């Protein structure tokens, strides 16, 4: 009898394992397919435009075919210009992102956790947020000069506002019942922040940082229009002045790739912080 029960249990275990194995394999295949699927749209558009130009349905003078853009990127890479400009742009974005993100986290946390501080800071910051990025350029040049400080300051401004809004909004949207549970267990303010508020805020904070990083790459273009002699934004200006649409599009593609890589690294770096989440995204 015991042997039969053991046999039945073993059969059930094997059946469960057999069901789990295909599900796991299918999930892995789906994950790999989704990664490949992300390349489908840009490759399809590139092949379509290359075919249109090759068939003389369009001249490709103002919008060069992908082959010319790739050749331009390859030429810039061989001369070393591409790496010099890419590194300078990346350095500016990195420094501006750190400064803007730290300021946004600190002021967002203060504004979200204190009604008095929020009423003091938020109206002014919301008014400043409405100022176009290009409007800061002459002021920063006047204050900080035309060199790196003004460029980094402009990028930091672009990063600051989405991070500030994201952090403050995340704190204000924490479920009141969670805070009440913390009070029931007599948690101190530090314990409440560490055990309840911080885990609840982290997912929204990651999204805020990603938004800030994206705006950092947008603001770096305006920053590199401020008399820069290096950077991908300089390649854009040089391509415009010299009438080189292939160089302009090559710089735009370099911006897109650099921004995507930076965003992926940020997501990978912050993923352990939100691994505890049990969301539908992990099941689809």
PDB file of C-alpha atoms in Angstrom:
ATOM      1  CA  UNK A   1       0.000   0.000   0.000  1.00  0.00           C
ATOM      2  CA  UNK A   2       2.798   2.317   0.901  1.00  0.00           C
ATOM      3  CA  UNK A   3       4.645   1.369  -2.281  1.00  0.00           C
ATOM      4  CA  UNK A   4       1.568   2.111  -4.355  1.00  0.00           C
ATOM      5  CA  UNK A   5       1.151   5.536  -2.681  1.00  0.00           C
ATOM      6  CA  UNK A   6       4.807   6.288  -3.292  1.00  0.00           C
ATOM      7  CA  UNK A   7       4.429   5.228  -6.905  1.00  0.00           C
ATOM      8  CA  UNK A   8       1.365   7.419  -7.328  1.00  0.00           C
ATOM      9  CA  UNK A   9       3.147  10.376  -5.739  1.00  0.00           C
ATOM     10  CA  UNK A  10       6.165   9.809  -7.978  1.00  0.00           C
ATOM     11  CA  UNK A  11       3.906   9.624 -11.050  1.00  0.00           C
ATOM     12  CA  UNK A  12       2.189  12.846 -10.014  1.00  0.00           C
ATOM     13  CA  UNK A  13       5.577  14.496  -9.541  1.00  0.00           C
ATOM     14  CA  UNK A  14       6.716  13.310 -12.975  1.00  0.00           C
ATOM     15  CA  UNK A  15       3.467  14.558 -14.497  1.00  0.00           C
ATOM     16  CA  UNK A  16       3.870  17.968 -12.887  1.00  0.00           C
ATOM     17  CA  UNK A  17       7.496  18.136 -14.041  1.00  0.00           C
ATOM     18  CA  UNK A  18       6.465  17.137 -17.548  1.00  0.00           C
ATOM     19  CA  UNK A  19       3.873  19.918 -17.591  1.00  0.00           C
ATOM     20  CA  UNK A  20       6.296  22.448 -16.110  1.00  0.00           C
ATOM     21  CA  UNK A  21       9.133  21.654 -18.518  1.00  0.00           C
ATOM     22  CA  UNK A  22       7.240  22.520 -21.724  1.00  0.00           C
ATOM     23  CA  UNK A  23       5.822  25.618 -20.056  1.00  0.00           C
ATOM     24  CA  UNK A  24       9.331  26.754 -19.089  1.00  0.00           C
ATOM     25  CA  UNK A  25      10.681  25.954 -22.549  1.00  0.00           C
ATOM     26  CA  UNK A  26       7.788  27.767 -24.173  1.00  0.00           C
ATOM     27  CA  UNK A  27       8.376  30.802 -21.946  1.00  0.00           C
ATOM     28  CA  UNK A  28      12.059  30.892 -22.872  1.00  0.00           C
ATOM     29  CA  UNK A  29      11.257  30.628 -26.564  1.00  0.00           C
ATOM     30  CA  UNK A  30       8.670  33.393 -26.245  1.00  0.00           C
ATOM     31  CA  UNK A  31      11.209  35.574 -24.461  1.00  0.00           C
ATOM     32  CA  UNK A  32      13.817  35.020 -27.169  1.00  0.00           C
ATOM     33  CA  UNK A  33      11.246  35.689 -29.863  1.00  0.00           C
ATOM     34  CA  UNK A  34      10.236  38.971 -28.258  1.00  0.00           C
ATOM     35  CA  UNK A  35      13.843  40.116 -28.230  1.00  0.00           C
ATOM     36  CA  UNK A  36      14.168  39.366 -31.943  1.00  0.00           C
ATOM     37  CA  UNK A  37      10.791  40.948 -32.605  1.00  0.00           C
ATOM     38  CA  UNK A  38      12.104  44.292 -31.377  1.00  0.00           C
ATOM     39  CA  UNK A  39      14.491  44.434 -34.348  1.00  0.00           C
ATOM     40  CA  UNK A  40      11.802  43.703 -36.921  1.00  0.00           C
ATOM     41  CA  UNK A  41      10.314  47.187 -37.356  1.00  0.00           C
ATOM     42  CA  UNK A  42      13.554  49.204 -37.826  1.00  0.00           C
ATOM     43  CA  UNK A  43      15.030  46.541 -40.134  1.00  0.00           C
ATOM     44  CA  UNK A  44      11.822  46.413 -42.192  1.00  0.00           C
ATOM     45  CA  UNK A  45      11.732  50.210 -42.557  1.00  0.00           C
ATOM     46  CA  UNK A  46      15.425  50.296 -43.528  1.00  0.00           C
ATOM     47  CA  UNK A  47      15.015  47.564 -46.154  1.00  0.00           C
ATOM     48  CA  UNK A  48      11.901  49.229 -47.552  1.00  0.00           C
ATOM     49  CA  UNK A  49      13.606  52.608 -47.962  1.00  0.00           C
ATOM     50  CA  UNK A  50      16.737  50.998 -49.408  1.00  0.00           C
ATOM     51  CA  UNK A  51      14.558  49.234 -51.977  1.00  0.00           C
ATOM     52  CA  UNK A  52      12.672  52.440 -52.846  1.00  0.00           C
ATOM     53  CA  UNK A  53      15.937  54.288 -53.552  1.00  0.00           C
ATOM     54  CA  UNK A  54      17.470  51.321 -55.411  1.00  0.00           C
ATOM     55  CA  UNK A  55      14.431  51.148 -57.705  1.00  0.00           C
ATOM     56  CA  UNK A  56      14.733  54.894 -58.459  1.00  0.00           C
ATOM     57  CA  UNK A  57      11.344  55.578 -56.918  1.00  0.00           C
ATOM     58  CA  UNK A  58      13.041  58.272 -54.795  1.00  0.00           C
ATOM     59  CA  UNK A  59      16.335  60.115 -55.115  1.00  0.00           C
ATOM     60  CA  UNK A  60      17.469  59.648 -51.538  1.00  0.00           C
ATOM     61  CA  UNK A  61      19.225  63.006 -51.551  1.00  0.00           C
ATOM     62  CA  UNK A  62      17.597  64.522 -48.469  1.00  0.00           C
ATOM     63  CA  UNK A  63      16.793  61.160 -46.856  1.00  0.00           C
ATOM     64  CA  UNK A  64      19.744  58.909 -47.734  1.00  0.00           C
ATOM     65  CA  UNK A  65      19.280  55.139 -47.877  1.00  0.00           C
ATOM     66  CA  UNK A  66      20.505  53.050 -44.931  1.00  0.00           C
ATOM     67  CA  UNK A  67      23.562  51.881 -46.885  1.00  0.00           C
ATOM     68  CA  UNK A  68      24.881  55.457 -47.086  1.00  0.00           C
ATOM     69  CA  UNK A  69      24.130  56.112 -43.433  1.00  0.00           C
ATOM     70  CA  UNK A  70      25.954  52.927 -42.397  1.00  0.00           C
ATOM     71  CA  UNK A  71      28.890  53.905 -44.612  1.00  0.00           C
ATOM     72  CA  UNK A  72      28.986  57.336 -42.930  1.00  0.00           C
ATOM     73  CA  UNK A  73      28.938  55.754 -39.468  1.00  0.00           C
ATOM     74  CA  UNK A  74      31.692  53.356 -40.510  1.00  0.00           C
ATOM     75  CA  UNK A  75      33.808  56.195 -41.853  1.00  0.00           C
ATOM     76  CA  UNK A  76      33.363  58.211 -38.646  1.00  0.00           C
ATOM     77  CA  UNK A  77      34.243  55.132 -36.598  1.00  0.00           C
ATOM     78  CA  UNK A  78      37.408  54.454 -38.608  1.00  0.00           C
ATOM     79  CA  UNK A  79      38.667  58.016 -38.142  1.00  0.00           C
ATOM     80  CA  UNK A  80      37.822  57.882 -34.426  1.00  0.00           C
ATOM     81  CA  UNK A  81      35.464  60.859 -34.634  1.00  0.00           C
ATOM     82  CA  UNK A  82      32.405  58.792 -33.750  1.00  0.00           C
ATOM     83  CA  UNK A  83      33.932  57.496 -30.521  1.00  0.00           C
ATOM     84  CA  UNK A  84      35.183  60.950 -29.505  1.00  0.00           C
ATOM     85  CA  UNK A  85      31.787  62.562 -30.051  1.00  0.00           C
ATOM     86  CA  UNK A  86      29.917  59.655 -28.451  1.00  0.00           C
ATOM     87  CA  UNK A  87      32.091  59.662 -25.347  1.00  0.00           C
ATOM     88  CA  UNK A  88      31.726  63.429 -24.886  1.00  0.00           C
ATOM     89  CA  UNK A  89      27.940  63.243 -25.213  1.00  0.00           C
ATOM     90  CA  UNK A  90      27.781  60.284 -22.840  1.00  0.00           C
ATOM     91  CA  UNK A  91      29.956  62.058 -20.271  1.00  0.00           C
ATOM     92  CA  UNK A  92      27.756  65.165 -20.331  1.00  0.00           C
ATOM     93  CA  UNK A  93      24.581  63.129 -19.986  1.00  0.00           C
ATOM     94  CA  UNK A  94      26.049  61.039 -17.153  1.00  0.00           C
ATOM     95  CA  UNK A  95      27.174  64.030 -15.088  1.00  0.00           C
ATOM     96  CA  UNK A  96      23.982  65.977 -15.749  1.00  0.00           C
ATOM     97  CA  UNK A  97      21.867  62.920 -14.962  1.00  0.00           C
ATOM     98  CA  UNK A  98      23.572  62.317 -11.617  1.00  0.00           C
ATOM     99  CA  UNK A  99      23.209  65.958 -10.550  1.00  0.00           C
ATOM    100  CA  UNK A 100      19.615  66.274 -11.728  1.00  0.00           C
ATOM    101  CA  UNK A 101      18.539  62.881 -10.359  1.00  0.00           C
ATOM    102  CA  UNK A 102      20.029  63.483  -6.908  1.00  0.00           C
ATOM    103  CA  UNK A 103      18.388  66.913  -6.676  1.00  0.00           C
ATOM    104  CA  UNK A 104      15.086  65.506  -7.937  1.00  0.00           C
ATOM    105  CA  UNK A 105      15.117  62.618  -5.467  1.00  0.00           C
ATOM    106  CA  UNK A 106      15.927  64.839  -2.489  1.00  0.00           C
ATOM    107  CA  UNK A 107      13.415  67.597  -3.256  1.00  0.00           C
ATOM    108  CA  UNK A 108      10.793  65.102  -4.443  1.00  0.00           C
ATOM    109  CA  UNK A 109      11.119  63.128  -1.208  1.00  0.00           C
ATOM    110  CA  UNK A 110      10.851  66.305   0.881  1.00  0.00           C
ATOM    111  CA  UNK A 111       7.885  67.576  -1.107  1.00  0.00           C
ATOM    112  CA  UNK A 112       6.074  64.249  -1.014  1.00  0.00           C
ATOM    113  CA  UNK A 113       6.593  63.614   2.690  1.00  0.00           C
ATOM    114  CA  UNK A 114       5.827  67.097   4.044  1.00  0.00           C
ATOM    115  CA  UNK A 115       2.764  69.154   3.162  1.00  0.00           C
ATOM    116  CA  UNK A 116       4.426  72.341   4.363  1.00  0.00           C
ATOM    117  CA  UNK A 117       7.506  71.838   2.198  1.00  0.00           C
ATOM    118  CA  UNK A 118       5.288  70.874  -0.743  1.00  0.00           C
ATOM    119  CA  UNK A 119       3.271  74.080  -0.446  1.00  0.00           C
ATOM    120  CA  UNK A 120       6.525  76.020  -0.232  1.00  0.00           C
ATOM    121  CA  UNK A 121       8.407  74.404  -3.126  1.00  0.00           C
ATOM    122  CA  UNK A 122       5.923  72.907  -5.539  1.00  0.00           C
ATOM    123  CA  UNK A 123       4.329  76.080  -7.021  1.00  0.00           C
ATOM    124  CA  UNK A 124       7.741  77.536  -7.890  1.00  0.00           C
ATOM    125  CA  UNK A 125       9.071  74.276  -9.325  1.00  0.00           C
ATOM    126  CA  UNK A 126       5.932  73.729 -11.388  1.00  0.00           C
ATOM    127  CA  UNK A 127       6.295  77.229 -12.832  1.00  0.00           C
ATOM    128  CA  UNK A 128       9.963  76.607 -13.663  1.00  0.00           C
ATOM    129  CA  UNK A 129       9.040  73.281 -15.279  1.00  0.00           C
ATOM    130  CA  UNK A 130       6.946  75.129 -17.856  1.00  0.00           C
ATOM    131  CA  UNK A 131       9.971  77.090 -19.137  1.00  0.00           C
ATOM    132  CA  UNK A 132      11.216  75.716 -22.507  1.00  0.00           C
ATOM    133  CA  UNK A 133      14.661  74.149 -22.411  1.00  0.00           C
ATOM    134  CA  UNK A 134      16.094  76.548 -24.984  1.00  0.00           C
ATOM    135  CA  UNK A 135      15.123  79.506 -22.772  1.00  0.00           C
ATOM    136  CA  UNK A 136      17.737  78.443 -20.210  1.00  0.00           C
ATOM    137  CA  UNK A 137      20.561  78.543 -22.748  1.00  0.00           C
ATOM    138  CA  UNK A 138      21.382  82.299 -22.755  1.00  0.00           C
ATOM    139  CA  UNK A 139      21.068  82.468 -18.970  1.00  0.00           C
ATOM    140  CA  UNK A 140      23.407  79.538 -18.351  1.00  0.00           C
ATOM    141  CA  UNK A 141      25.904  80.898 -20.869  1.00  0.00           C
ATOM    142  CA  UNK A 142      25.829  84.248 -19.054  1.00  0.00           C
ATOM    143  CA  UNK A 143      26.240  82.656 -15.631  1.00  0.00           C
ATOM    144  CA  UNK A 144      28.520  79.675 -16.347  1.00  0.00           C
ATOM    145  CA  UNK A 145      30.212  80.503 -19.641  1.00  0.00           C
ATOM    146  CA  UNK A 146      30.145  78.602 -22.884  1.00  0.00           C
ATOM    147  CA  UNK A 147      32.129  75.589 -21.702  1.00  0.00           C
ATOM    148  CA  UNK A 148      31.075  72.354 -19.988  1.00  0.00           C
ATOM    149  CA  UNK A 149      29.438  73.783 -16.858  1.00  0.00           C
ATOM    150  CA  UNK A 150      26.580  75.417 -18.765  1.00  0.00           C
ATOM    151  CA  UNK A 151      25.955  72.275 -20.832  1.00  0.00           C
ATOM    152  CA  UNK A 152      25.866  69.998 -17.788  1.00  0.00           C
ATOM    153  CA  UNK A 153      23.585  72.453 -15.960  1.00  0.00           C
ATOM    154  CA  UNK A 154      21.096  72.413 -18.837  1.00  0.00           C
ATOM    155  CA  UNK A 155      21.031  68.601 -18.884  1.00  0.00           C
ATOM    156  CA  UNK A 156      20.608  68.520 -15.091  1.00  0.00           C
ATOM    157  CA  UNK A 157      17.569  70.806 -15.396  1.00  0.00           C
ATOM    158  CA  UNK A 158      16.038  68.457 -17.948  1.00  0.00           C
ATOM    159  CA  UNK A 159      16.597  65.426 -15.710  1.00  0.00           C
ATOM    160  CA  UNK A 160      15.454  67.128 -12.500  1.00  0.00           C
ATOM    161  CA  UNK A 161      11.786  67.783 -13.225  1.00  0.00           C
ATOM    162  CA  UNK A 162      10.579  64.279 -14.215  1.00  0.00           C
ATOM    163  CA  UNK A 163      12.513  62.743 -11.322  1.00  0.00           C
ATOM    164  CA  UNK A 164      11.091  65.305  -8.875  1.00  0.00           C
ATOM    165  CA  UNK A 165       7.531  64.752 -10.099  1.00  0.00           C
ATOM    166  CA  UNK A 166       7.916  60.971 -10.113  1.00  0.00           C
ATOM    167  CA  UNK A 167       9.317  60.741  -6.575  1.00  0.00           C
ATOM    168  CA  UNK A 168       6.847  63.211  -5.063  1.00  0.00           C
ATOM    169  CA  UNK A 169       3.911  61.597  -6.852  1.00  0.00           C
ATOM    170  CA  UNK A 170       5.008  58.089  -5.836  1.00  0.00           C
ATOM    171  CA  UNK A 171       5.171  59.061  -2.152  1.00  0.00           C
ATOM    172  CA  UNK A 172       1.798  60.789  -2.295  1.00  0.00           C
ATOM    173  CA  UNK A 173       0.211  57.756  -3.946  1.00  0.00           C
ATOM    174  CA  UNK A 174       1.323  55.230  -1.291  1.00  0.00           C
ATOM    175  CA  UNK A 175      -1.699  53.361   0.020  1.00  0.00           C
ATOM    176  CA  UNK A 176      -2.834  54.899   3.310  1.00  0.00           C
ATOM    177  CA  UNK A 177      -3.575  51.420   4.711  1.00  0.00           C
ATOM    178  CA  UNK A 178       0.098  50.478   4.440  1.00  0.00           C
ATOM    179  CA  UNK A 179       1.089  53.489   6.526  1.00  0.00           C
ATOM    180  CA  UNK A 180      -1.616  52.662   9.076  1.00  0.00           C
ATOM    181  CA  UNK A 181      -0.229  49.126   9.379  1.00  0.00           C
ATOM    182  CA  UNK A 182       3.165  50.638  10.136  1.00  0.00           C
ATOM    183  CA  UNK A 183       1.624  52.787  12.871  1.00  0.00           C
ATOM    184  CA  UNK A 184      -0.129  49.719  14.318  1.00  0.00           C
ATOM    185  CA  UNK A 185       3.247  47.971  14.624  1.00  0.00           C
ATOM    186  CA  UNK A 186       4.662  51.140  16.216  1.00  0.00           C
ATOM    187  CA  UNK A 187       7.336  51.667  13.584  1.00  0.00           C
ATOM    188  CA  UNK A 188       9.480  54.755  13.915  1.00  0.00           C
ATOM    189  CA  UNK A 189       9.619  57.280  11.066  1.00  0.00           C
ATOM    190  CA  UNK A 190      12.898  55.781   9.862  1.00  0.00           C
ATOM    191  CA  UNK A 191      11.540  52.221  10.032  1.00  0.00           C
ATOM    192  CA  UNK A 192       8.330  53.317   8.308  1.00  0.00           C
ATOM    193  CA  UNK A 193      10.312  54.906   5.490  1.00  0.00           C
ATOM    194  CA  UNK A 194      12.636  51.899   5.105  1.00  0.00           C
ATOM    195  CA  UNK A 195      10.130  49.054   5.411  1.00  0.00           C
ATOM    196  CA  UNK A 196       6.978  50.525   3.859  1.00  0.00           C
ATOM    197  CA  UNK A 197       7.497  53.768   1.968  1.00  0.00           C
ATOM    198  CA  UNK A 198      10.729  52.849   0.181  1.00  0.00           C
ATOM    199  CA  UNK A 199       9.492  49.517  -1.285  1.00  0.00           C
ATOM    200  CA  UNK A 200       6.206  51.161  -2.303  1.00  0.00           C
ATOM    201  CA  UNK A 201       7.983  54.070  -3.997  1.00  0.00           C
ATOM    202  CA  UNK A 202      10.781  52.169  -5.772  1.00  0.00           C
ATOM    203  CA  UNK A 203       8.840  51.018  -8.888  1.00  0.00           C
ATOM    204  CA  UNK A 204       7.644  54.551  -9.631  1.00  0.00           C
ATOM    205  CA  UNK A 205      11.095  55.912  -8.799  1.00  0.00           C
ATOM    206  CA  UNK A 206      12.658  53.665 -11.455  1.00  0.00           C
ATOM    207  CA  UNK A 207      10.174  54.954 -14.032  1.00  0.00           C
ATOM    208  CA  UNK A 208      10.971  58.529 -12.989  1.00  0.00           C
ATOM    209  CA  UNK A 209      14.698  57.897 -13.425  1.00  0.00           C
ATOM    210  CA  UNK A 210      14.116  56.409 -16.870  1.00  0.00           C
ATOM    211  CA  UNK A 211      12.060  59.453 -17.854  1.00  0.00           C
ATOM    212  CA  UNK A 212      14.782  61.741 -16.548  1.00  0.00           C
ATOM    213  CA  UNK A 213      17.446  59.852 -18.476  1.00  0.00           C
ATOM    214  CA  UNK A 214      15.415  60.132 -21.667  1.00  0.00           C
ATOM    215  CA  UNK A 215      15.025  63.885 -21.213  1.00  0.00           C
ATOM    216  CA  UNK A 216      18.732  64.100 -20.443  1.00  0.00           C
ATOM    217  CA  UNK A 217      19.478  62.815 -23.946  1.00  0.00           C
ATOM    218  CA  UNK A 218      16.974  65.281 -25.374  1.00  0.00           C
ATOM    219  CA  UNK A 219      18.491  68.213 -23.489  1.00  0.00           C
ATOM    220  CA  UNK A 220      22.050  67.280 -24.446  1.00  0.00           C
ATOM    221  CA  UNK A 221      21.246  68.189 -28.043  1.00  0.00           C
ATOM    222  CA  UNK A 222      20.257  71.715 -26.994  1.00  0.00           C
ATOM    223  CA  UNK A 223      23.324  71.811 -24.728  1.00  0.00           C
ATOM    224  CA  UNK A 224      25.669  70.847 -27.565  1.00  0.00           C
ATOM    225  CA  UNK A 225      24.229  73.587 -29.745  1.00  0.00           C
ATOM    226  CA  UNK A 226      25.843  76.004 -27.262  1.00  0.00           C
ATOM    227  CA  UNK A 227      29.150  76.364 -29.065  1.00  0.00           C
ATOM    228  CA  UNK A 228      30.296  72.756 -28.624  1.00  0.00           C
ATOM    229  CA  UNK A 229      33.154  71.429 -30.730  1.00  0.00           C
ATOM    230  CA  UNK A 230      32.605  67.799 -29.686  1.00  0.00           C
ATOM    231  CA  UNK A 231      29.556  65.621 -29.191  1.00  0.00           C
ATOM    232  CA  UNK A 232      26.839  64.038 -31.288  1.00  0.00           C
ATOM    233  CA  UNK A 233      24.940  67.327 -31.207  1.00  0.00           C
ATOM    234  CA  UNK A 234      27.959  68.953 -32.849  1.00  0.00           C
ATOM    235  CA  UNK A 235      27.744  66.342 -35.618  1.00  0.00           C
ATOM    236  CA  UNK A 236      24.120  67.390 -36.177  1.00  0.00           C
ATOM    237  CA  UNK A 237      25.043  71.060 -36.483  1.00  0.00           C
ATOM    238  CA  UNK A 238      28.043  70.312 -38.678  1.00  0.00           C
ATOM    239  CA  UNK A 239      25.907  68.126 -40.947  1.00  0.00           C
ATOM    240  CA  UNK A 240      23.342  70.893 -41.269  1.00  0.00           C
ATOM    241  CA  UNK A 241      25.894  73.583 -42.062  1.00  0.00           C
ATOM    242  CA  UNK A 242      27.800  71.414 -44.540  1.00  0.00           C
ATOM    243  CA  UNK A 243      24.667  70.020 -46.198  1.00  0.00           C
ATOM    244  CA  UNK A 244      25.308  66.385 -45.163  1.00  0.00           C
ATOM    245  CA  UNK A 245      21.965  64.678 -44.483  1.00  0.00           C
ATOM    246  CA  UNK A 246      23.713  61.308 -44.146  1.00  0.00           C
ATOM    247  CA  UNK A 247      25.807  62.689 -41.263  1.00  0.00           C
ATOM    248  CA  UNK A 248      22.700  64.166 -39.620  1.00  0.00           C
ATOM    249  CA  UNK A 249      20.860  60.849 -39.772  1.00  0.00           C
ATOM    250  CA  UNK A 250      23.981  58.982 -38.639  1.00  0.00           C
ATOM    251  CA  UNK A 251      24.141  61.224 -35.552  1.00  0.00           C
ATOM    252  CA  UNK A 252      20.421  60.700 -34.892  1.00  0.00           C
ATOM    253  CA  UNK A 253      20.837  56.924 -35.103  1.00  0.00           C
ATOM    254  CA  UNK A 254      23.860  57.120 -32.791  1.00  0.00           C
ATOM    255  CA  UNK A 255      21.712  59.085 -30.320  1.00  0.00           C
ATOM    256  CA  UNK A 256      18.985  56.441 -30.525  1.00  0.00           C
ATOM    257  CA  UNK A 257      21.388  53.541 -29.948  1.00  0.00           C
ATOM    258  CA  UNK A 258      23.215  55.310 -27.126  1.00  0.00           C
ATOM    259  CA  UNK A 259      19.957  56.250 -25.410  1.00  0.00           C
ATOM    260  CA  UNK A 260      18.589  52.714 -25.708  1.00  0.00           C
ATOM    261  CA  UNK A 261      21.775  51.192 -24.304  1.00  0.00           C
ATOM    262  CA  UNK A 262      21.805  53.649 -21.399  1.00  0.00           C
ATOM    263  CA  UNK A 263      18.133  52.952 -20.636  1.00  0.00           C
ATOM    264  CA  UNK A 264      18.726  49.185 -20.743  1.00  0.00           C
ATOM    265  CA  UNK A 265      21.660  49.508 -18.353  1.00  0.00           C
ATOM    266  CA  UNK A 266      19.540  51.592 -15.977  1.00  0.00           C
ATOM    267  CA  UNK A 267      16.750  48.997 -16.077  1.00  0.00           C
ATOM    268  CA  UNK A 268      19.222  46.149 -15.504  1.00  0.00           C
ATOM    269  CA  UNK A 269      20.889  48.027 -12.641  1.00  0.00           C
ATOM    270  CA  UNK A 270      17.618  48.776 -10.849  1.00  0.00           C
ATOM    271  CA  UNK A 271      15.933  45.421 -11.520  1.00  0.00           C
ATOM    272  CA  UNK A 272      17.201  43.828  -8.260  1.00  0.00           C
ATOM    273  CA  UNK A 273      15.528  46.655  -6.326  1.00  0.00           C
ATOM    274  CA  UNK A 274      12.065  45.727  -7.621  1.00  0.00           C
ATOM    275  CA  UNK A 275      12.521  41.962  -7.974  1.00  0.00           C
ATOM    276  CA  UNK A 276      10.003  41.408  -5.179  1.00  0.00           C
ATOM    277  CA  UNK A 277       7.161  42.678  -7.376  1.00  0.00           C
ATOM    278  CA  UNK A 278       4.564  40.111  -8.424  1.00  0.00           C
ATOM    279  CA  UNK A 279       3.135  41.899 -11.441  1.00  0.00           C
ATOM    280  CA  UNK A 280       1.265  40.739 -14.493  1.00  0.00           C
ATOM    281  CA  UNK A 281       4.202  41.861 -16.632  1.00  0.00           C
ATOM    282  CA  UNK A 282       6.261  38.927 -15.357  1.00  0.00           C
ATOM    283  CA  UNK A 283       3.517  36.462 -16.354  1.00  0.00           C
ATOM    284  CA  UNK A 284       2.766  37.653 -19.896  1.00  0.00           C
TER     285      UNK A 284
END
